[in-house]
């Protein structure tokens, strides 16, 4: 919407999982469009986003390692640029402001604001339904 335009996209990925002929499961993530190192970031004090990104991304990809004798699945995933985590937005909006330099003054419900183990940013993702490839039956 005009008030919440969303976050720019960072990259599109193909995720391939397969079962080798030896019965071992493998998975690979392939970046097919965009740029994982686009320099995008977020100011965790204000939640202002910085850096480049894409309004839309498009690519055509072919599995150069396709083996018809192996079972496999594929799906695509779109990754946005970093943005503030919902809990960080609450920390910024708190009144009075949260001051982690004075831990005794931080209300219990805002303890996560000062917890270094609680991420302050996220990278939202969206993905497609998988496409499954089953090897042909013997004798075909």
CSV table of C-alpha atoms in Angstrom, one decimal:
chain,number,residue,atom,x,y,z
A,1,UNK,CA,0.0,0.0,0.0
A,2,UNK,CA,1.1,3.6,-0.2
A,3,UNK,CA,1.5,3.7,3.6
A,4,UNK,CA,3.3,0.4,3.8
A,5,UNK,CA,5.1,-0.1,0.4
A,6,UNK,CA,6.9,-3.2,1.6
A,7,UNK,CA,10.6,-3.9,1.4
A,8,UNK,CA,12.8,-4.1,-1.7
A,9,UNK,CA,13.8,-7.6,-2.8
A,10,UNK,CA,17.3,-8.9,-2.5
A,11,UNK,CA,17.4,-12.1,-4.4
A,12,UNK,CA,15.6,-15.1,-5.9
A,13,UNK,CA,16.9,-18.6,-5.2
A,14,UNK,CA,16.2,-22.1,-6.4
A,15,UNK,CA,16.4,-24.7,-3.7
A,16,UNK,CA,17.1,-28.2,-5.1
A,17,UNK,CA,16.9,-31.3,-2.9
A,18,UNK,CA,17.7,-34.8,-4.3
A,19,UNK,CA,18.3,-38.3,-3.4
A,20,UNK,CA,21.5,-39.7,-5.0
A,21,UNK,CA,21.7,-43.1,-6.5
A,22,UNK,CA,23.6,-44.1,-3.4
A,23,UNK,CA,20.6,-43.2,-1.2
A,24,UNK,CA,22.1,-40.0,0.2
A,25,UNK,CA,20.0,-36.8,0.6
A,26,UNK,CA,21.5,-33.6,-0.7
A,27,UNK,CA,20.3,-30.0,-0.9
A,28,UNK,CA,21.7,-27.0,-2.7
A,29,UNK,CA,20.6,-23.3,-2.7
A,30,UNK,CA,21.3,-21.4,-6.0
A,31,UNK,CA,21.0,-17.6,-6.3
A,32,UNK,CA,19.4,-17.0,-9.7
A,33,UNK,CA,18.6,-13.3,-9.6
A,34,UNK,CA,19.4,-10.3,-7.5
A,35,UNK,CA,22.4,-9.8,-5.3
A,36,UNK,CA,23.0,-11.3,-1.8
A,37,UNK,CA,25.7,-8.7,-1.3
A,38,UNK,CA,23.8,-5.6,-2.3
A,39,UNK,CA,24.8,-3.7,0.8
A,40,UNK,CA,21.2,-3.3,2.1
A,41,UNK,CA,20.9,-2.8,5.8
A,42,UNK,CA,18.6,-1.4,8.5
A,43,UNK,CA,19.3,1.2,11.2
A,44,UNK,CA,18.1,-0.7,14.3
A,45,UNK,CA,17.7,2.6,16.2
A,46,UNK,CA,15.0,3.9,13.8
A,47,UNK,CA,14.1,0.9,11.6
A,48,UNK,CA,15.1,3.0,8.5
A,49,UNK,CA,16.2,0.8,5.6
A,50,UNK,CA,19.3,1.6,3.6
A,51,UNK,CA,20.8,0.4,0.4
A,52,UNK,CA,19.8,-1.0,-3.0
A,53,UNK,CA,17.2,-3.6,-3.8
A,54,UNK,CA,14.8,-4.6,-6.5
A,55,UNK,CA,11.1,-4.0,-6.9
A,56,UNK,CA,10.9,-7.1,-9.1
A,57,UNK,CA,13.2,-9.9,-10.2
A,58,UNK,CA,12.9,-12.4,-13.0
A,59,UNK,CA,15.2,-15.2,-14.2
A,60,UNK,CA,15.2,-18.4,-16.2
A,61,UNK,CA,17.2,-21.2,-14.7
A,62,UNK,CA,18.1,-24.7,-16.0
A,63,UNK,CA,19.5,-27.4,-13.8
A,64,UNK,CA,22.8,-28.2,-15.4
A,65,UNK,CA,23.3,-31.1,-13.0
A,66,UNK,CA,20.0,-32.8,-13.7
A,67,UNK,CA,20.2,-36.6,-13.5
A,68,UNK,CA,17.1,-38.5,-14.6
A,69,UNK,CA,17.9,-41.4,-12.4
A,70,UNK,CA,17.7,-39.3,-9.2
A,71,UNK,CA,14.5,-38.3,-7.4
A,72,UNK,CA,14.5,-34.5,-6.8
A,73,UNK,CA,12.4,-31.5,-5.8
A,74,UNK,CA,12.8,-27.8,-6.7
A,75,UNK,CA,11.2,-24.7,-5.3
A,76,UNK,CA,11.9,-21.0,-5.6
A,77,UNK,CA,12.4,-18.6,-2.7
A,78,UNK,CA,12.4,-14.8,-2.8
A,79,UNK,CA,14.4,-13.0,-0.1
A,80,UNK,CA,13.7,-9.4,0.9
A,81,UNK,CA,16.3,-6.9,2.1
A,82,UNK,CA,16.7,-6.8,5.8
A,83,UNK,CA,14.1,-5.0,7.9
A,84,UNK,CA,13.4,-4.5,11.6
A,85,UNK,CA,12.0,-7.4,13.5
A,86,UNK,CA,8.5,-6.8,15.0
A,87,UNK,CA,10.0,-6.8,18.5
A,88,UNK,CA,12.5,-4.1,17.6
A,89,UNK,CA,9.7,-1.9,16.4
A,90,UNK,CA,8.0,-2.3,19.8
A,91,UNK,CA,11.3,-1.4,21.6
A,92,UNK,CA,11.6,1.8,19.5
A,93,UNK,CA,7.9,2.8,20.1
A,94,UNK,CA,8.1,2.2,23.9
A,95,UNK,CA,7.2,5.2,26.0
A,96,UNK,CA,9.3,6.0,27.9
A,97,UNK,CA,12.1,5.0,25.6
A,98,UNK,CA,14.0,1.8,26.5
A,99,UNK,CA,17.4,2.5,28.0
A,100,UNK,CA,19.5,-0.7,28.0
A,101,UNK,CA,22.3,1.2,29.8
A,102,UNK,CA,20.0,1.1,32.9
A,103,UNK,CA,18.8,-2.5,33.0
A,104,UNK,CA,16.9,-2.1,36.3
A,105,UNK,CA,14.6,0.5,34.6
A,106,UNK,CA,13.7,-1.8,31.7
A,107,UNK,CA,10.2,-3.2,32.2
A,108,UNK,CA,10.0,-7.0,32.1
A,109,UNK,CA,7.8,-6.9,29.0
A,110,UNK,CA,10.7,-5.1,27.2
A,111,UNK,CA,13.5,-7.3,28.4
A,112,UNK,CA,14.0,-8.7,24.9
A,113,UNK,CA,15.0,-5.1,23.8
A,114,UNK,CA,18.3,-5.5,25.6
A,115,UNK,CA,18.9,-9.2,25.1
A,116,UNK,CA,21.8,-9.6,22.6
A,117,UNK,CA,20.4,-13.1,21.7
A,118,UNK,CA,17.2,-11.6,20.3
A,119,UNK,CA,17.7,-10.6,16.6
A,120,UNK,CA,16.8,-7.0,15.9
A,121,UNK,CA,16.4,-7.6,12.1
A,122,UNK,CA,14.8,-10.2,9.8
A,123,UNK,CA,14.8,-11.1,6.2
A,124,UNK,CA,11.3,-12.0,5.1
A,125,UNK,CA,10.9,-14.8,2.6
A,126,UNK,CA,8.3,-16.1,0.3
A,127,UNK,CA,8.5,-19.5,-1.5
A,128,UNK,CA,6.6,-21.5,-4.1
A,129,UNK,CA,5.2,-25.0,-3.8
A,130,UNK,CA,7.8,-27.6,-4.7
A,131,UNK,CA,8.0,-29.4,-8.0
A,132,UNK,CA,8.8,-33.0,-7.5
A,133,UNK,CA,10.7,-35.1,-10.0
A,134,UNK,CA,10.4,-38.9,-9.7
A,135,UNK,CA,12.8,-41.1,-11.7
A,136,UNK,CA,11.0,-43.2,-14.3
A,137,UNK,CA,10.2,-46.8,-13.3
A,138,UNK,CA,12.6,-49.5,-14.3
A,139,UNK,CA,12.1,-50.8,-17.8
A,140,UNK,CA,10.8,-47.5,-19.2
